[in-house]
Coordinates of C-alpha atoms in Angstrom, one line a residue:
X1349 CA -5.1 49.7 -9.6
X1350 CA -2.5 47.1 -10.3
X1351 CA -3.0 43.7 -11.5
X1352 CA -0.6 41.0 -10.4
X1353 CA -0.2 37.6 -11.8
X1354 CA -0.6 34.9 -9.2
X1355 CA 2.5 33.0 -8.3
X1356 CA 2.6 29.6 -10.0
X1357 CA 1.3 26.8 -8.0
X1358 CA 3.2 23.5 -7.9
X1359 CA 1.5 20.4 -6.7
X1360 CA 3.4 18.7 -3.9
X1361 CA 5.1 15.5 -4.8
X1362 CA 3.4 12.4 -3.3
X1363 CA 4.2 8.8 -3.0
X1364 CA 2.8 6.6 -5.7
X1365 CA 2.0 2.9 -5.7
X1366 CA 4.8 2.5 -8.2
X1367 CA 7.4 3.7 -5.6
X1368 CA 7.0 0.4 -3.9
X1369 CA 7.2 -1.7 -7.0
X1370 CA 10.9 -2.5 -7.1
X1371 CA 11.5 -0.6 -10.4
X1372 CA 12.9 2.8 -11.4
X1373 CA 10.4 4.7 -9.2
X1374 CA 11.6 2.7 -6.2
X1375 CA 15.2 3.5 -7.0
X1376 CA 14.3 7.2 -7.2
X1377 CA 12.5 7.1 -3.8
X1378 CA 15.5 5.4 -2.2
X1379 CA 18.1 7.7 -3.8
X1380 CA 16.2 11.0 -3.1
X1381 CA 14.5 10.4 0.2
X1382 CA 15.4 7.2 2.2
X1383 CA 19.1 6.7 1.8
X1384 CA 20.2 10.3 2.2
X1385 CA 18.4 10.4 5.6
X1386 CA 20.3 7.3 6.6
X1387 CA 23.7 8.5 5.6
X1388 CA 23.8 6.7 2.2
X1389 CA 25.0 3.2 1.5
X1390 CA 28.1 1.6 0.2
X1391 CA 27.8 -1.0 -2.6
X1392 CA 24.6 -2.5 -4.1
X1393 CA 21.3 -2.7 -2.3
X1394 CA 21.0 -6.5 -1.6
X1395 CA 18.1 -8.6 -0.5
X1396 CA 19.8 -9.0 2.8
X1397 CA 22.9 -7.6 4.5
X1398 CA 26.0 -9.1 6.3
X1399 CA 26.1 -7.9 9.9
X1400 CA 28.9 -5.4 10.6
X1401 CA 31.8 -7.2 12.2
X1402 CA 30.0 -10.6 11.7
X1403 CA 30.2 -11.6 8.1
X1404 CA 29.0 -15.1 9.0
X1405 CA 25.6 -13.6 10.0
X1406 CA 23.0 -12.2 7.5
X1407 CA 19.9 -10.1 8.3
X1408 CA 16.9 -9.2 6.2
X1409 CA 13.5 -7.5 6.8
X1410 CA 10.4 -7.3 4.7
X1411 CA 6.8 -6.1 4.9
X1412 CA 3.9 -8.0 3.2
X1413 CA 0.8 -6.2 2.0
X1414 CA -0.6 -8.6 -0.5
X1415 CA -4.2 -8.3 -1.6
X1416 CA -6.1 -10.6 -1.3
X1417 CA -4.8 -12.3 1.8
X1418 CA -5.5 -15.8 0.5
X1419 CA -4.8 -17.0 -3.1
X1420 CA -4.2 -20.4 -4.8
X1421 CA -0.8 -21.7 -3.7
X1422 CA -0.5 -19.5 -0.6
X1423 CA -1.5 -16.7 1.6
X1424 CA 0.0 -13.7 3.4
X1425 CA 1.2 -15.8 6.3
X1426 CA 3.2 -18.4 4.4
X1427 CA 4.4 -15.7 2.0
X1428 CA 5.8 -13.7 4.9
X1429 CA 8.0 -16.7 6.0
X1430 CA 9.0 -17.7 2.5
X1431 CA 9.9 -14.2 1.4
X1432 CA 12.2 -13.5 4.3
X1433 CA 13.8 -16.9 4.2
X1434 CA 14.5 -16.5 0.5
X1435 CA 16.0 -13.0 1.0
X1436 CA 18.5 -14.6 3.5
X1437 CA 19.2 -17.4 1.1
X1438 CA 20.0 -15.0 -1.7
X1439 CA 23.1 -14.0 0.3
X1440 CA 24.0 -17.6 0.9
X1441 CA 22.5 -17.9 4.3
X1442 CA 20.6 -20.6 6.2
X1443 CA 17.7 -19.2 8.4
X1444 CA 18.3 -19.2 12.1
X1445 CA 15.3 -17.1 13.5
X1446 CA 12.5 -14.9 12.5
X1447 CA 10.6 -12.0 14.1
X1448 CA 6.9 -11.4 13.1
X1449 CA 5.0 -8.1 13.6
X1450 CA 1.4 -7.7 12.7
X1451 CA -0.6 -4.6 11.9
X1452 CA -4.3 -5.6 12.1
X1453 CA -7.2 -3.5 11.0
X1454 CA -10.1 -3.2 13.5
X1455 CA -13.0 -5.4 12.3
X1456 CA -10.9 -8.2 10.7
X1457 CA -12.6 -11.5 11.5
X1458 CA -10.7 -13.5 14.1
X1459 CA -11.2 -16.6 12.0
X1460 CA -9.3 -15.0 9.1
X1461 CA -6.5 -13.9 11.4
X1462 CA -6.3 -17.4 12.9
X1463 CA -6.1 -18.9 9.5
X1464 CA -3.2 -16.6 8.5
X1465 CA -1.3 -17.3 11.7
X1466 CA -1.8 -21.1 11.4
X1467 CA -0.4 -20.9 7.9
X1468 CA 2.5 -18.7 9.0
X1469 CA 3.4 -21.1 11.9
X1470 CA 3.1 -24.1 9.6
X1471 CA 5.4 -22.5 7.0
X1472 CA 8.0 -21.7 9.7
X1473 CA 7.9 -25.2 11.1
X1474 CA 8.4 -26.7 7.6
X1475 CA 11.4 -24.5 7.0
X1476 CA 12.7 -25.3 10.5
X1477 CA 13.1 -21.7 11.6
X1478 CA 11.7 -20.6 15.0
X1479 CA 9.7 -17.3 15.4
X1480 CA 11.4 -15.9 18.5
X1481 CA 9.9 -12.4 18.9
X1482 CA 7.3 -10.1 17.4
X1483 CA 4.7 -7.4 18.0
X1484 CA 1.0 -6.8 17.3
X1485 CA -0.7 -3.5 16.7
X1486 CA -4.4 -2.8 15.8
X1487 CA -5.4 0.3 13.8
X1488 CA -8.8 1.8 13.2
X1489 CA -11.2 0.8 10.4
X1490 CA -9.9 2.0 7.1
X1491 CA -6.4 2.7 8.3
X1492 CA -5.1 -0.6 6.8
X1493 CA -6.3 -3.2 4.4
X1494 CA -7.2 -5.9 7.0
X1495 CA -3.6 -7.1 7.7
X1496 CA 0.0 -6.2 7.1
X1497 CA 2.9 -8.4 8.2
X1498 CA 6.5 -7.5 8.8
X1499 CA 9.1 -10.3 9.2
X1500 CA 12.8 -9.9 10.0
X1501 CA 15.2 -12.8 9.6
X1502 CA 18.7 -13.7 10.9
X1503 CA 20.7 -16.3 9.0
X1504 CA 24.0 -18.1 9.1
X1505 CA 26.0 -17.8 5.9
X1506 CA 27.4 -20.9 4.3
X1507 CA 31.1 -20.2 4.5
X1508 CA 31.9 -21.0 0.9
X1509 CA 29.2 -18.7 -0.4
X1510 CA 29.2 -15.0 -0.7
X1511 CA 26.9 -14.1 -3.6
X1512 CA 26.3 -10.5 -4.4
X1513 CA 24.5 -8.5 -7.2
X1514 CA 27.9 -6.9 -7.8
X1515 CA 29.7 -10.2 -8.5
X1516 CA 28.6 -11.2 -12.0
X1517 CA 31.6 -11.7 -14.4
X1518 CA 31.9 -11.8 -18.2
X1519 CA 31.3 -15.4 -19.4
X1520 CA 29.0 -16.3 -16.4
X1521 CA 26.1 -18.7 -17.2
X1522 CA 22.7 -17.4 -16.2
X1523 CA 20.5 -20.1 -14.6
X1524 CA 16.8 -20.0 -13.6
X1525 CA 15.4 -22.5 -11.1
X1526 CA 11.9 -22.7 -12.6
X1527 CA 9.0 -21.2 -14.4
X1528 CA 8.2 -17.4 -14.1
X1529 CA 5.1 -15.4 -13.7
X1530 CA 3.0 -17.8 -11.6
X1531 CA 2.7 -15.7 -8.4
X1532 CA 1.8 -12.3 -10.0
X1533 CA -0.8 -13.7 -12.4
X1534 CA -2.4 -15.8 -9.7
X1535 CA -2.7 -13.0 -7.2
X1536 CA -4.0 -10.6 -9.9
X1537 CA -6.5 -13.1 -11.2
X1538 CA -7.8 -13.9 -7.7
X1539 CA -8.1 -10.2 -6.8
X1540 CA -9.9 -9.2 -10.0
X1541 CA -11.9 -12.4 -10.5
X1542 CA -10.4 -13.1 -13.9
X1543 CA -10.7 -16.9 -13.7
X1544 CA -7.1 -17.8 -14.4
X1545 CA -6.6 -18.9 -10.8
X1546 CA -8.5 -22.1 -11.5
X1547 CA -5.6 -23.2 -13.7
X1548 CA -2.5 -21.7 -12.0
X1549 CA -1.2 -21.3 -8.5
X1550 CA 1.4 -19.1 -6.8
X1551 CA 4.9 -20.6 -6.7
X1552 CA 5.5 -19.3 -3.2
X1553 CA 8.0 -21.6 -1.4
X1554 CA 11.3 -21.5 0.4
X1555 CA 14.5 -21.7 -1.5
X1556 CA 17.1 -22.1 1.2
X1557 CA 17.6 -25.8 0.6
X1558 CA 18.4 -25.2 -3.0
X1559 CA 21.0 -22.6 -2.0
X1560 CA 22.4 -25.2 0.5
X1561 CA 22.8 -27.6 -2.5
X1562 CA 24.8 -25.0 -4.3
X1563 CA 27.1 -24.3 -1.4
X1564 CA 29.8 -26.9 -2.5
X1565 CA 30.4 -24.8 -5.6
X1566 CA 31.6 -22.0 -3.3
X1567 CA 33.0 -18.9 -4.9
X1568 CA 31.9 -20.1 -8.4
X1569 CA 28.3 -19.0 -7.4
X1570 CA 28.6 -15.3 -8.1
X1571 CA 25.1 -14.0 -7.8
X1572 CA 21.8 -15.3 -6.4
X1573 CA 18.6 -13.3 -6.7
X1574 CA 14.9 -14.1 -6.4
X1575 CA 12.9 -12.1 -9.0
X1576 CA 10.0 -10.9 -6.9
X1577 CA 8.7 -7.3 -7.5
X1578 CA 9.5 -6.3 -11.0
X1579 CA 10.1 -9.9 -12.1
X1580 CA 13.0 -11.3 -13.9
X1581 CA 13.5 -8.1 -15.9
X1582 CA 14.1 -6.0 -12.7
X1583 CA 16.5 -8.6 -11.2
X1584 CA 18.6 -8.9 -14.3
X1585 CA 18.8 -5.1 -14.7
X1586 CA 19.9 -4.7 -11.1
X1587 CA 22.6 -7.3 -11.5
X1588 CA 23.8 -5.9 -14.8
X1589 CA 23.9 -2.4 -13.3
X1590 CA 25.6 -3.3 -10.0
X1591 CA 28.2 -5.6 -11.7
X1592 CA 28.7 -3.3 -14.7
X1593 CA 28.2 -6.2 -17.2
X1594 CA 25.9 -6.9 -20.1
X1595 CA 23.5 -9.8 -19.8
X1596 CA 21.7 -11.6 -22.6
X1597 CA 19.0 -14.2 -22.3
X1598 CA 17.3 -16.5 -24.8
X1599 CA 13.5 -16.1 -25.1
X1600 CA 13.2 -19.7 -26.1
X1601 CA 14.9 -20.8 -22.9
X1602 CA 12.9 -18.8 -20.4
X1603 CA 10.1 -21.2 -19.0
X1604 CA 6.7 -19.4 -19.1
X1605 CA 3.8 -21.6 -18.3
X1606 CA 1.1 -21.6 -21.0
X1607 CA -1.5 -20.3 -18.6
X1608 CA 0.7 -17.4 -17.6
X1609 CA 1.5 -16.6 -21.2
X1610 CA -2.3 -16.6 -22.0
X1611 CA -3.1 -14.3 -19.1
X1612 CA -0.3 -11.9 -20.0
X1613 CA -1.4 -11.8 -23.6
X1614 CA -4.9 -11.0 -22.5
X1615 CA -3.9 -8.3 -20.0
X1616 CA -1.1 -6.8 -22.1
X1617 CA 1.6 -7.8 -19.6
X1618 CA 5.2 -9.0 -20.2
X1619 CA 5.9 -12.2 -18.3
X1620 CA 9.4 -10.9 -17.6
X1621 CA 8.1 -8.2 -15.3
X1622 CA 5.6 -10.4 -13.4
X1623 CA 6.5 -11.2 -9.8
X1624 CA 7.6 -14.6 -8.6
X1625 CA 7.9 -16.0 -5.1
X1626 CA 9.5 -19.4 -5.6
X1627 CA 12.3 -19.3 -8.1
X1628 CA 15.8 -17.8 -8.2
X1629 CA 18.2 -16.6 -10.9
X1630 CA 21.9 -17.6 -10.4
X1631 CA 25.0 -16.3 -12.1
X1632 CA 27.7 -19.0 -11.9
X1633 CA 31.2 -19.5 -13.5
X1634 CA 30.5 -21.1 -16.9
X1635 CA 32.6 -24.2 -16.1
X1636 CA 30.3 -25.1 -13.2
X1637 CA 27.0 -24.4 -14.9
X1638 CA 26.1 -28.1 -15.4
X1639 CA 27.1 -29.0 -11.9
X1640 CA 25.0 -26.1 -10.6
X1641 CA 22.0 -27.3 -12.6
X1642 CA 22.4 -30.8 -11.3
X1643 CA 22.4 -29.5 -7.8
X1644 CA 19.3 -27.4 -8.4
X1645 CA 17.4 -30.2 -10.1
X1646 CA 18.1 -32.5 -7.2
X1647 CA 15.3 -30.8 -5.2
X1648 CA 11.6 -30.5 -6.1
X1649 CA 11.8 -26.7 -6.1
X1650 CA 14.5 -26.8 -8.7
X1651 CA 13.5 -29.8 -10.8
X1652 CA 12.8 -27.5 -13.8
X1653 CA 16.0 -25.4 -13.6
X1654 CA 17.4 -24.3 -16.9
X1655 CA 20.2 -22.2 -18.4
X1656 CA 18.7 -19.1 -19.9
X1657 CA 21.6 -16.9 -20.9
X1658 CA 25.1 -15.5 -20.3
X1659 CA 27.1 -12.5 -19.4
X1660 CA 28.5 -11.1 -22.6
X1661 CA 32.1 -9.8 -22.7
X1662 CA 32.8 -6.5 -24.5
X1663 CA 29.2 -5.3 -24.5
X1664 CA 27.7 -2.2 -23.1
X1665 CA 27.7 -2.5 -19.2
X1666 CA 24.4 -2.4 -17.5
X1667 CA 22.4 -3.6 -20.5
X1668 CA 20.1 -6.6 -20.6
X1669 CA 19.0 -8.0 -24.0
X1670 CA 16.7 -10.7 -25.0
X1671 CA 17.4 -12.9 -28.0
X1672 CA 13.9 -13.4 -29.5
X1673 CA 12.4 -16.5 -31.1
X1674 CA 13.2 -15.1 -34.6
X1675 CA 16.8 -14.3 -33.7
X1676 CA 16.5 -10.5 -33.2
X1677 CA 17.7 -8.8 -30.0
X1678 CA 15.7 -6.4 -27.9
X1679 CA 16.6 -4.4 -24.9
X1680 CA 14.9 -5.5 -21.6
X1681 CA 14.3 -2.3 -19.7
X1682 CA 14.1 -1.9 -16.0
X1683 CA 10.3 -1.6 -15.2
X1684 CA 9.2 1.9 -14.3
X1685 CA 6.8 0.8 -11.6
X1686 CA 4.6 -2.2 -10.8
X1687 CA 2.0 -3.3 -13.3
X1688 CA 0.6 -5.5 -10.6
X1689 CA 0.6 -3.7 -7.2
X1690 CA 0.1 -5.3 -3.8
X1691 CA 1.4 -8.8 -4.9
X1692 CA 3.7 -9.4 -1.9

């Protein structure tokens, strides 16, 4: 009689919520599974892409799975429009047209779906972008969480602008168009019934007009990025990595609303990693920083724009540091995953 040891069993790898969070797990999923199947990619992964052979046209696509569907300051319908318009804007583009595709769970009240679509249509009209095509699918109960929306946008690039995550340069000024953390804390509070939503609201809004105001600065605008999933920390780390530069920001300069700071303290969250849907970070040539701030502040969505840091020459490339209130420096890491899933 022989006794054999059983072969070791390895659990199959599975997709985690963190793989869709915009942090290191997302990078791993893209590098190991998605991009190899598509033949890889050249250059950084941007919010939107220039069309091959037509660098004047920009295209972006995004899917929205936010839970709950409605929250103070917005809903999944307006968020779908704002998110895609903003992704186009981060490549210097003005929106020309959108497509909208719906995946609806059987049993969703038609009144809710009508409210979402009314909000989506109103948001598109306010932006001035037509919805020209789309698709609707219905899946069985339990196969989706009421409603998912996919939007694809086409935009026309302002000729003087060609911002990219790989264009940051030593000496650049780092600008932020407004307060951080409002969207993520609002959605989480509404979802979990924490009560903070009575004092705060999502910052969801379109940013294309602010980018249009920056267009006269042309090539002096090196990078534009809206810090959505993974927050400001993820965006700055992506820019530092793709541009091979070191970035430092001042804690005292980063605008964090008091209610957001209180919520983050209570929940053990870092405001730097909380998602936003209505602000942008810009890297501009230092000599044009004040002109850029003036342009941003000329619009309601940029009235609280501030300079929060700079690109440091001679420092370790790819590193992001924070100068704290007491003058110390700490490294701002790329988030591993998403502390607040299903926020966009």
